[in-house]
Short mmCIF file of C-alpha atoms in Angstrom, two decimals:
data_model
loop_
_atom_site.label_atom_id
_atom_site.label_comp_id
_atom_site.label_asym_id
_atom_site.label_seq_id
_atom_site.Cartn_x
_atom_site.Cartn_y
_atom_site.Cartn_z
CA UNK A 1 20.83 295.60 225.69
CA UNK A 2 18.15 296.06 227.80
CA UNK A 3 14.47 296.45 226.85
CA UNK A 4 11.93 299.16 227.34
CA UNK A 5 8.39 298.15 228.53
CA UNK A 6 5.88 300.58 226.53
CA UNK A 7 2.84 299.28 227.61
CA UNK A 8 0.26 297.29 228.90
CA UNK A 9 -0.21 293.60 226.63
CA UNK A 10 -3.81 293.89 225.95
CA UNK A 11 -5.34 290.36 225.89
CA UNK A 12 -7.64 288.06 226.68
CA UNK A 13 -8.80 284.76 227.18
CA UNK A 14 -12.29 284.13 225.88
CA UNK A 15 -14.26 280.77 227.21
CA UNK A 16 -15.35 279.14 224.31
CA UNK A 17 -19.30 280.02 225.86
CA UNK A 18 -18.43 283.21 225.30
CA UNK A 19 -17.60 282.97 221.79
CA UNK A 20 -20.15 280.67 220.76
CA UNK A 21 -22.24 284.08 222.24
CA UNK A 22 -20.61 286.03 220.68
CA UNK A 23 -20.68 284.24 217.35
CA UNK A 24 -23.81 283.19 216.65
CA UNK A 25 -24.57 286.84 217.69
CA UNK A 26 -24.15 288.16 214.16
CA UNK A 27 -26.83 288.39 212.11
CA UNK A 28 -29.42 288.56 214.82
CA UNK A 29 -32.15 292.11 214.26
CA UNK A 30 -29.46 292.54 211.79
CA UNK A 31 -26.25 293.15 213.84
CA UNK A 32 -22.97 293.08 211.36
CA UNK A 33 -19.36 291.80 212.45
CA UNK A 34 -18.39 295.27 212.46
CA UNK A 35 -21.20 296.11 214.85
CA UNK A 36 -20.91 292.98 217.27
CA UNK A 37 -16.85 293.65 217.26
CA UNK A 38 -17.83 296.79 218.66
CA UNK A 39 -20.14 295.61 221.24
CA UNK A 40 -17.51 293.38 222.70
CA UNK A 41 -14.31 295.10 221.88
CA UNK A 42 -13.07 293.25 219.57
CA UNK A 43 -11.38 293.29 216.23
CA UNK A 44 -13.69 291.66 213.51
CA UNK A 45 -10.81 289.25 212.18
CA UNK A 46 -11.16 287.91 215.77
CA UNK A 47 -15.17 286.85 215.17
CA UNK A 48 -13.95 285.45 211.55
CA UNK A 49 -11.17 283.34 213.19
CA UNK A 50 -13.42 282.14 215.92
CA UNK A 51 -16.37 281.29 212.79
CA UNK A 52 -13.38 279.36 211.19
CA UNK A 53 -12.61 277.63 214.26
CA UNK A 54 -15.96 276.25 214.66
CA UNK A 55 -16.69 275.36 210.85
CA UNK A 56 -13.22 273.69 210.99
CA UNK A 57 -14.33 271.43 213.82
CA UNK A 58 -18.08 270.68 212.37
CA UNK A 59 -20.05 273.06 214.97
#
């Protein structure tokens, strides 16, 4: 059975510094998670996941 390539996978690797900047920009100037996610071209769920990971690490 042969597989087909249907598209290019869109996966980016984020540096910890970039994640921190994105997560902490929520709320600045009234910015919502949705607005920040759109600005940085990530999903809201990704921001919530990064936020959860930081809390889990105690940061």
